[in-house]
PDB file of C-alpha atoms in Angstrom:
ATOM      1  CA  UNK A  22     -38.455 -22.648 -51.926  1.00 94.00           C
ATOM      2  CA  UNK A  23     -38.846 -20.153 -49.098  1.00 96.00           C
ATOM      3  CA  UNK A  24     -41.242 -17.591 -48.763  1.00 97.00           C
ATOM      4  CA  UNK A  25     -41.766 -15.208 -46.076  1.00 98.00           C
ATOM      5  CA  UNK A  26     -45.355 -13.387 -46.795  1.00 98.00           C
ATOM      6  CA  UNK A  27     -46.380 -10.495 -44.252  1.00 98.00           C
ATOM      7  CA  UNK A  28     -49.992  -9.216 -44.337  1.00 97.00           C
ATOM      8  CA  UNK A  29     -52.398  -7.311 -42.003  1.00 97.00           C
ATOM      9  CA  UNK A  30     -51.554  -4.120 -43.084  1.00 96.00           C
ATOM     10  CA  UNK A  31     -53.906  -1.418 -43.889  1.00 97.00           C
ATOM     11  CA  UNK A  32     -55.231   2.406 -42.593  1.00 98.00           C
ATOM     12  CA  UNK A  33     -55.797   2.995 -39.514  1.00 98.00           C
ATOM     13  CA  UNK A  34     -56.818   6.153 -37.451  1.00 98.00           C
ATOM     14  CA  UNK A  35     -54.197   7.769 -35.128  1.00 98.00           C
ATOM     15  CA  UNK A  36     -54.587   5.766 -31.503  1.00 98.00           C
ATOM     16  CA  UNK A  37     -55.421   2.628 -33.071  1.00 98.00           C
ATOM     17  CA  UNK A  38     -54.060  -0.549 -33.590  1.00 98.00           C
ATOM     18  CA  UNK A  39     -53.254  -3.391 -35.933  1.00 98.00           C
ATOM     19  CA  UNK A  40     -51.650  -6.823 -36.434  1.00 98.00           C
ATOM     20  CA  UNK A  41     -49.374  -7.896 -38.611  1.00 98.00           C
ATOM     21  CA  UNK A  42     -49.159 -11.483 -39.525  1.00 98.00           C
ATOM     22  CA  UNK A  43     -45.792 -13.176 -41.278  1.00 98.00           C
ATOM     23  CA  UNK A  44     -45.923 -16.656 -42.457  1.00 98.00           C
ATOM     24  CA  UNK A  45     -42.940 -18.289 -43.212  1.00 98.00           C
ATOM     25  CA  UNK A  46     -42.115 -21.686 -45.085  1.00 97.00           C
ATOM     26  CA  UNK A  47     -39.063 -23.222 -46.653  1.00 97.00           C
ATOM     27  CA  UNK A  48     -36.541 -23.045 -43.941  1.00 96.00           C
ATOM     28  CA  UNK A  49     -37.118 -24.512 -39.955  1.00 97.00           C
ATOM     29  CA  UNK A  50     -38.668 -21.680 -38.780  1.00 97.00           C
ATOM     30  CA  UNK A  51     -38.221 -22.561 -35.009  1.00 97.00           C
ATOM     31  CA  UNK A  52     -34.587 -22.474 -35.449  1.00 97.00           C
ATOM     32  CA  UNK A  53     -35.218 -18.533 -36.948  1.00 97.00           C
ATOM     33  CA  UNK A  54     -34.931 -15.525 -34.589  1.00 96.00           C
ATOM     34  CA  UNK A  55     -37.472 -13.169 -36.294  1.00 97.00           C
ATOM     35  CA  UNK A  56     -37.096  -9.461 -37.371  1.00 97.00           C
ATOM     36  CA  UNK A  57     -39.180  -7.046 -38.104  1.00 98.00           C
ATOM     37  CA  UNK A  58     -38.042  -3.711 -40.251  1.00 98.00           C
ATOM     38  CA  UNK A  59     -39.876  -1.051 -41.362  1.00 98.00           C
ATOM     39  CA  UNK A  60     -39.299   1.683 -43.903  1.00 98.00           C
ATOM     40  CA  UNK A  61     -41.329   5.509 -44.151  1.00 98.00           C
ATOM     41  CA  UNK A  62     -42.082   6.385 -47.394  1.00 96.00           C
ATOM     42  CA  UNK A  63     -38.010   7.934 -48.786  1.00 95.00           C
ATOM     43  CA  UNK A  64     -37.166   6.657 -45.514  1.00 97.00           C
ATOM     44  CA  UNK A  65     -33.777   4.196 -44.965  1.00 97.00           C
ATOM     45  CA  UNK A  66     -34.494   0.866 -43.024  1.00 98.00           C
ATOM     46  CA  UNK A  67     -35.252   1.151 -39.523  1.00 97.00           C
ATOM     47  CA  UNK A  68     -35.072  -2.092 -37.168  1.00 96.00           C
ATOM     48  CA  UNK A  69     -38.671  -2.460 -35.047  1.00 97.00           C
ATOM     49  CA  UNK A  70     -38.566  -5.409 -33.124  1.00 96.00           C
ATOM     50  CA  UNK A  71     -36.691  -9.090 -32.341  1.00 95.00           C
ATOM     51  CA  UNK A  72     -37.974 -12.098 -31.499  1.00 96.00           C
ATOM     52  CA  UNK A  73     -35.270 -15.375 -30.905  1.00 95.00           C
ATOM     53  CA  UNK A  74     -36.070 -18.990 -32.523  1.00 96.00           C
ATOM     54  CA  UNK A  75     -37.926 -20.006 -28.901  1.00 95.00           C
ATOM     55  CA  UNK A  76     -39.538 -16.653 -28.531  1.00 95.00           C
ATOM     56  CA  UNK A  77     -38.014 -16.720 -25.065  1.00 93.00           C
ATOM     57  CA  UNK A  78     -36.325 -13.395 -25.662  1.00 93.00           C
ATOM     58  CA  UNK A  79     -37.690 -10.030 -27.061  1.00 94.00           C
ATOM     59  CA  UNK A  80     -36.328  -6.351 -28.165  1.00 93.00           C
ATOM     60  CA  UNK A  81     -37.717  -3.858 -29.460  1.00 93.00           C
ATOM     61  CA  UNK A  82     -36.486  -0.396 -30.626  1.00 92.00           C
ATOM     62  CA  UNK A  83     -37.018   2.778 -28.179  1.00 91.00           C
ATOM     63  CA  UNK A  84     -39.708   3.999 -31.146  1.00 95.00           C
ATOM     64  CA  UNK A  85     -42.428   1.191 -30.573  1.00 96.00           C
ATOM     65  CA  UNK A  86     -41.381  -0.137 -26.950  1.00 95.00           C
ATOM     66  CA  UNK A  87     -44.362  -0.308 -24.907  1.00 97.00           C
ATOM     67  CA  UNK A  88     -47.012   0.104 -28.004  1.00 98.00           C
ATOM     68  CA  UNK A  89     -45.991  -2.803 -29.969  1.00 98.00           C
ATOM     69  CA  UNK A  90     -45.391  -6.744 -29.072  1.00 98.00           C
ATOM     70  CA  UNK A  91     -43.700  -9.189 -31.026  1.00 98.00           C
ATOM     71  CA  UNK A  92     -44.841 -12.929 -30.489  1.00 98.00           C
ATOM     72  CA  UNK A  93     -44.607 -16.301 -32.484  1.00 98.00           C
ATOM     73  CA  UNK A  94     -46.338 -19.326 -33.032  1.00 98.00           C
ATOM     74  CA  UNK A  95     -43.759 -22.078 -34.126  1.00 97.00           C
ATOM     75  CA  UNK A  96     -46.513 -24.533 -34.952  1.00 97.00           C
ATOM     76  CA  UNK A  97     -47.719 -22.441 -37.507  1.00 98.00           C
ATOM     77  CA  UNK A  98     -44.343 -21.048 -38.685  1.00 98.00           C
ATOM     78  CA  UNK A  99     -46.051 -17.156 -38.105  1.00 98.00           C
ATOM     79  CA  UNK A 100     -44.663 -14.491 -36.181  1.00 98.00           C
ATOM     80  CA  UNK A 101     -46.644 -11.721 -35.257  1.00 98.00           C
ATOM     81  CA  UNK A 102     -46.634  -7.661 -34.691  1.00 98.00           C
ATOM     82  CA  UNK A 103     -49.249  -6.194 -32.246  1.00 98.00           C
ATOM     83  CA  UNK A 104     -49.216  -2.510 -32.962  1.00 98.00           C
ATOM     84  CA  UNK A 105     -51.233  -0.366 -30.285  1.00 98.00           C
ATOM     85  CA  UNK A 106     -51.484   3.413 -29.658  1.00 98.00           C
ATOM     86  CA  UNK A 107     -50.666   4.266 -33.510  1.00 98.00           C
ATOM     87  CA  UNK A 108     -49.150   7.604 -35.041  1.00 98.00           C
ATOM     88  CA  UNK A 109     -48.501   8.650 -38.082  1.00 97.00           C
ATOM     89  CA  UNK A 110     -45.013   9.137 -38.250  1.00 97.00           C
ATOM     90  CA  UNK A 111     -45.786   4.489 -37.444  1.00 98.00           C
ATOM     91  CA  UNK A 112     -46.494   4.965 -41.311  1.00 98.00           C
ATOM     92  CA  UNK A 113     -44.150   2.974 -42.870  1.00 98.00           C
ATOM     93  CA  UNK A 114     -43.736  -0.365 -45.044  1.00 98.00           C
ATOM     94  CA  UNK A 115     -43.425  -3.387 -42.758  1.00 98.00           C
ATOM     95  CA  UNK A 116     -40.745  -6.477 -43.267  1.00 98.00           C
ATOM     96  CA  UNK A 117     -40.644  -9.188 -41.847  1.00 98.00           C
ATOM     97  CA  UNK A 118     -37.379 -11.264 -42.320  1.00 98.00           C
ATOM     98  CA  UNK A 119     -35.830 -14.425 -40.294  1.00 97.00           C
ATOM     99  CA  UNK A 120     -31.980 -15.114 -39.401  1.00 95.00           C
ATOM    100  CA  UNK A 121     -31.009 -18.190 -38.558  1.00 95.00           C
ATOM    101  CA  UNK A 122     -30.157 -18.117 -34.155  1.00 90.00           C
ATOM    102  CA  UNK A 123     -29.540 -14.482 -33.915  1.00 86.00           C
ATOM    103  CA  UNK A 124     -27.902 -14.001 -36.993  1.00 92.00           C
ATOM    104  CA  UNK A 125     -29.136 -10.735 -39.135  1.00 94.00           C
ATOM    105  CA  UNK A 126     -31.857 -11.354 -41.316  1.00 96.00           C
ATOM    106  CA  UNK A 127     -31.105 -13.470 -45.041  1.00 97.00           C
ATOM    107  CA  UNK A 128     -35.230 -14.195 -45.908  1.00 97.00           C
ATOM    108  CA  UNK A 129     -37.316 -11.251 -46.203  1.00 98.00           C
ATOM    109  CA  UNK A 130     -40.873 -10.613 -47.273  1.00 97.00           C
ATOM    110  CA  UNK A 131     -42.317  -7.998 -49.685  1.00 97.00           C
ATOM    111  CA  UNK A 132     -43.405  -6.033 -46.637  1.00 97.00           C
ATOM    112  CA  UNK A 133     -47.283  -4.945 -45.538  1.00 98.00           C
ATOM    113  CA  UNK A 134     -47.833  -1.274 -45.969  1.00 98.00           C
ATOM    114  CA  UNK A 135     -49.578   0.296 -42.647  1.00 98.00           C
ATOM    115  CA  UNK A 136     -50.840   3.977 -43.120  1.00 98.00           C
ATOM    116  CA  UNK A 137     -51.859   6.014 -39.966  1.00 98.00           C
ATOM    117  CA  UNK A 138     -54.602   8.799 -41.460  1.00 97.00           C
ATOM    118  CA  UNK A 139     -57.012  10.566 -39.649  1.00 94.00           C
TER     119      UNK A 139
ATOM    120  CA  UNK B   5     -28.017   5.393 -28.250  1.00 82.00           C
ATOM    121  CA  UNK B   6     -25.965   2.900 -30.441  1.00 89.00           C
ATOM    122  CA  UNK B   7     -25.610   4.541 -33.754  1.00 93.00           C
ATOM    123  CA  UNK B   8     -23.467   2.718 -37.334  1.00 96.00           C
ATOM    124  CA  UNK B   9     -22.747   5.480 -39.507  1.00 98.00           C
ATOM    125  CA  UNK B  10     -22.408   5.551 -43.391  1.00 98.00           C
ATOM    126  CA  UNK B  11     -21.845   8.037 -45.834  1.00 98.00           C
ATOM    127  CA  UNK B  12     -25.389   9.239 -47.728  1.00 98.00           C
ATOM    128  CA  UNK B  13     -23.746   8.568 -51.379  1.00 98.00           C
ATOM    129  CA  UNK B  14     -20.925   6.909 -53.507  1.00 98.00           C
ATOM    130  CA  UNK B  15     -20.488   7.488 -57.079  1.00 98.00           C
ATOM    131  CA  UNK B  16     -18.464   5.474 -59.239  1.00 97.00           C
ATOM    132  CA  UNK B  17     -17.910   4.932 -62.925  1.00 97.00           C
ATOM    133  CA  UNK B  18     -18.858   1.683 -64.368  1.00 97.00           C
ATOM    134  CA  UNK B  19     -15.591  -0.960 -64.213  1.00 97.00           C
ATOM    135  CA  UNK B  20     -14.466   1.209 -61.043  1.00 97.00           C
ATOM    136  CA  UNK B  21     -14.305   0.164 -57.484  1.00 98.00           C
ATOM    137  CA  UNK B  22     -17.195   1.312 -55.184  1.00 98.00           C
ATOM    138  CA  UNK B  23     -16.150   0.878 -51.592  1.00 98.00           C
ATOM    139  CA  UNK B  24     -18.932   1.744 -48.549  1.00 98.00           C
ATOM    140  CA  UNK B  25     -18.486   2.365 -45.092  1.00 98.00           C
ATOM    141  CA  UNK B  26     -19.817   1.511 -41.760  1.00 98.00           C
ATOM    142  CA  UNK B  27     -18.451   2.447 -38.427  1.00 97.00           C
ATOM    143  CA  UNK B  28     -19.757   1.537 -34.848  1.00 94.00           C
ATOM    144  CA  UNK B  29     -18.416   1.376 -31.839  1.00 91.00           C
ATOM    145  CA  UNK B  30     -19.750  -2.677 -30.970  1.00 90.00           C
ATOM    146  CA  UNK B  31     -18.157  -3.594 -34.576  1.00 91.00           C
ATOM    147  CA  UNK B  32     -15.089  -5.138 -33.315  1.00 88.00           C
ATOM    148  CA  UNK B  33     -17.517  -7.700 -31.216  1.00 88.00           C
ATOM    149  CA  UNK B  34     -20.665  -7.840 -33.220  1.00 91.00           C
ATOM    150  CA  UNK B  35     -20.925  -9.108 -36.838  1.00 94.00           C
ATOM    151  CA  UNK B  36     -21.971  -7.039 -39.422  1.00 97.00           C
ATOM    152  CA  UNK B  37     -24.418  -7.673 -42.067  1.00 98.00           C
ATOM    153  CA  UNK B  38     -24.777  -5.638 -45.575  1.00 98.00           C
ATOM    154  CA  UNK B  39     -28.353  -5.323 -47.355  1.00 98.00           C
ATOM    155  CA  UNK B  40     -28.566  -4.196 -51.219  1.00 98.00           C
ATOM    156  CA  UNK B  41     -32.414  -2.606 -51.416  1.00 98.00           C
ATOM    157  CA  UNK B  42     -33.438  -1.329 -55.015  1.00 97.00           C
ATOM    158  CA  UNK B  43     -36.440   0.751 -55.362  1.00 95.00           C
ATOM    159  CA  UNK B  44     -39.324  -0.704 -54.760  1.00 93.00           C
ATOM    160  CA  UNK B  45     -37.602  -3.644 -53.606  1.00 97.00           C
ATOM    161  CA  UNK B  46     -37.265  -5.599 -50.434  1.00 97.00           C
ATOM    162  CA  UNK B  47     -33.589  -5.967 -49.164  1.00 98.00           C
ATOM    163  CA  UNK B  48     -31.138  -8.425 -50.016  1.00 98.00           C
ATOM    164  CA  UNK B  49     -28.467  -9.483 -47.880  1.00 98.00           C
ATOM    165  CA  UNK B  50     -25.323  -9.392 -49.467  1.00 98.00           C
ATOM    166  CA  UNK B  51     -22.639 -10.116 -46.744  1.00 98.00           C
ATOM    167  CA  UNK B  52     -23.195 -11.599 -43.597  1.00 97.00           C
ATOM    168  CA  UNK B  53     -21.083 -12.542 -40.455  1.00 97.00           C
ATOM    169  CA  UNK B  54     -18.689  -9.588 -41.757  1.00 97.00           C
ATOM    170  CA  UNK B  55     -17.148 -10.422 -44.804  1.00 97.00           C
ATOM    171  CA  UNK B  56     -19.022 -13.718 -46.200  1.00 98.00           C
ATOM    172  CA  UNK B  57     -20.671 -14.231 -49.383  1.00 98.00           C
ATOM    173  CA  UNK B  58     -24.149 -15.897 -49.733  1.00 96.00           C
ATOM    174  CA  UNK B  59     -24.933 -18.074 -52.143  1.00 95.00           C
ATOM    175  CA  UNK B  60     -26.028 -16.507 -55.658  1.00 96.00           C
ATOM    176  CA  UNK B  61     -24.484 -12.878 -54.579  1.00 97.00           C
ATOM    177  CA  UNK B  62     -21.685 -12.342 -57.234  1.00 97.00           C
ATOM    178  CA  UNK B  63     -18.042 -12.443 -56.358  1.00 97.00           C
ATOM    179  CA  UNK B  64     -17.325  -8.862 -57.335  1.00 98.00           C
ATOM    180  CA  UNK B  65     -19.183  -8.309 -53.686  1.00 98.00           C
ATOM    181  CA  UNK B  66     -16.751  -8.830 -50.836  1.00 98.00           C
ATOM    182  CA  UNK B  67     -16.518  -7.306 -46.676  1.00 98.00           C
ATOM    183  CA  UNK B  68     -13.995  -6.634 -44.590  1.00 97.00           C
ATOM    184  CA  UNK B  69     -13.722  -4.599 -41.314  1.00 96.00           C
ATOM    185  CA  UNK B  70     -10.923  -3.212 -39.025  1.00 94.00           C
ATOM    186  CA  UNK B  71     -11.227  -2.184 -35.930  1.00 92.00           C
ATOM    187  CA  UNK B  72     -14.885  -0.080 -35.513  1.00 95.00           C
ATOM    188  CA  UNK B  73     -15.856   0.023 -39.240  1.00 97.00           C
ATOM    189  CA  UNK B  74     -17.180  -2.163 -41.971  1.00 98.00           C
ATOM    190  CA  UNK B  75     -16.141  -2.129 -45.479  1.00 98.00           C
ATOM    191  CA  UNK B  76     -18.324  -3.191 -48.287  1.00 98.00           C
ATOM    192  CA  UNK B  77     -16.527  -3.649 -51.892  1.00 98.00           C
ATOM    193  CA  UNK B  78     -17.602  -4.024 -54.878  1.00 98.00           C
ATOM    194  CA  UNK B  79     -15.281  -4.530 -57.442  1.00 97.00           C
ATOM    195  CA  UNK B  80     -16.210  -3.572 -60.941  1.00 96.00           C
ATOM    196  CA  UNK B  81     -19.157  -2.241 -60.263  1.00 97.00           C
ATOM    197  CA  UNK B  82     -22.325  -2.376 -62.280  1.00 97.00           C
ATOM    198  CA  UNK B  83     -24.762  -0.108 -63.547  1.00 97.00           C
ATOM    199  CA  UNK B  84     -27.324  -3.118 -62.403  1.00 97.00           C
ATOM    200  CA  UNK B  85     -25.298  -2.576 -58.932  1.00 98.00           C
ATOM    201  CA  UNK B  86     -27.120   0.839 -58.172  1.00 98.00           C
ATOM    202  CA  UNK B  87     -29.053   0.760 -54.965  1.00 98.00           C
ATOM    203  CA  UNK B  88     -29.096   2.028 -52.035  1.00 98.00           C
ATOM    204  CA  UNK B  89     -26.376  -0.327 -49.249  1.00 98.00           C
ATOM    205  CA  UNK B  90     -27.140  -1.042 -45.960  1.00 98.00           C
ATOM    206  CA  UNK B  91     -25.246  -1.765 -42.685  1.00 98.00           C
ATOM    207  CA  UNK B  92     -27.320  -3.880 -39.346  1.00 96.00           C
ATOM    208  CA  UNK B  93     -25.151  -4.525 -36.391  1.00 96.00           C
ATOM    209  CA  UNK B  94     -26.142  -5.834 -33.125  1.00 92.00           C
ATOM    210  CA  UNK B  95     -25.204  -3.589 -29.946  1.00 86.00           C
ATOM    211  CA  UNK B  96     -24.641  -4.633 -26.923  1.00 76.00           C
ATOM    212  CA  UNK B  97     -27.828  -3.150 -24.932  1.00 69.00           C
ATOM    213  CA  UNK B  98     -31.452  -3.974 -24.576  1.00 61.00           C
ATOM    214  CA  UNK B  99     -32.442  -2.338 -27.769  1.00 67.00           C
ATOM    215  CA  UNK B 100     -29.746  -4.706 -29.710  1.00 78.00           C
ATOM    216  CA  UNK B 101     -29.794  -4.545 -33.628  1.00 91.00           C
ATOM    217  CA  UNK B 102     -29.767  -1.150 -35.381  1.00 94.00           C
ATOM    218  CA  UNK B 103     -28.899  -0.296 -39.293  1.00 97.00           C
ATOM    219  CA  UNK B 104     -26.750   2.247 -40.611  1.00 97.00           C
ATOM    220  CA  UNK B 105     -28.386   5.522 -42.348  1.00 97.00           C
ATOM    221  CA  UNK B 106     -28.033   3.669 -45.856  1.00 98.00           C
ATOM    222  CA  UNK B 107     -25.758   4.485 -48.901  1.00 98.00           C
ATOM    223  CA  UNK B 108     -27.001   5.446 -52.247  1.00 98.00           C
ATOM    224  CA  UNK B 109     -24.584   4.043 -54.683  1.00 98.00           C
ATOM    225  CA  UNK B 110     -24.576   5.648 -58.576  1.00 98.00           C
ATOM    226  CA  UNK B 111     -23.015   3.751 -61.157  1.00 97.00           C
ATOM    227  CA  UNK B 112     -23.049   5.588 -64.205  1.00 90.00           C
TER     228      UNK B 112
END
């Protein structure tokens, strides 16, 4: 069946950074354009990044562009989130879900929570 | 920047129709996709490519859209159908997918 399991999350200080790992398995991930989501605490959903199947082509919302880099490794089914230059309003549960081409996301994971605490 | 917009809350009765909006400007040329997110929960997609049903999503769920907004339906709603509903759209710019504020539906 297919799981989609994020992890890498944790507390970091303000001005760090962090990588988030997402595995996937159960679907052809190289035919998968990649999303991640996140979500502050009583927050709605807020798109992050994009990634498409070949990882030719990469968005990212104005929030994170130019702290954080989406990349994938089709060989090992993982997509990845570098996160540099952390604040706290960054606090927020990370998804990680896949789309099939560009399509909008139908597998999601459980999310990684990332805090940003002095 | 591109915005969707949706109302903050619906409230219907149980049996009644619960119907959630979503308007954008790109809508007319960019698919819309609803998520169903419960608390604590991660979201669910419930309609995709504007107004189609995935597999194991029950019937009483349908989409439409006219012109620039997105309709989400569900017929005979639930009390098990309380979440909060959410729109993701693609625009048309380099910052390309964006969701909607999110609708808290109340069934009670």
């Amino acid at each position: 069946q297919v799981q989609v399991v994020e992890s890498g999350g944790g507390v970091v200080q303000p001005g760090g950074s962090l990588r988030l790992s997402c595995e996937a398995s159960g679907f052809i991930f190289s035919s998968y354009g990649m999303h991640w989501v996140r979500q502050a605490p009583g927050k709605g959903l807020e798109y992050v990044s994009f990634i498409q199947y070949d990882g030719h082509t990469k968005y990212y919302a104005d929030a994170v562009r130019g702290r954080f880099t989406i990349s994938r490794d089709n060989s090992k089914n993982t997509v990845y989130l570098q996160m540099n230059s952390l604040r706290k309003d960054d606090t927020a549960v990370y998804y990680c879900a896949g789309g099939y081409d560009d399509k909008g996301p139908e597998y999601w994971g459980q999310g990684a929570l990332v805090t940003v605490s002095s | 920047s591109y915005e969707l917009t949706q109302p903050p809350s619906v409230s219907v009765s149980p049996g009644q129709t619960a119907m959630i909006t979503c308007s954008g400007d790109a809508l007319p040329n960019k698919f819309v996709y609803w998520y169903q997110q419960k608390s604590g929960q991660a979201p669910v997609l419930v309609i995709y490519d504007d107004d189609k049903r995935p597999s194991g999503i029950p019937t009483r769920f349908s989409g439409s859209i006219s012109e620039t907004m997105a309709t989400l339906t569900i017929s005979g709603a639930q009390v098990q159908d309380e979440a909060a509903y959410y729109c993701y759209s693609r625009d048309t710019s380099n910052n390309p997918w964006v969701f909607g504020g999110g609708t808290k539906l109340t069934v009670l």
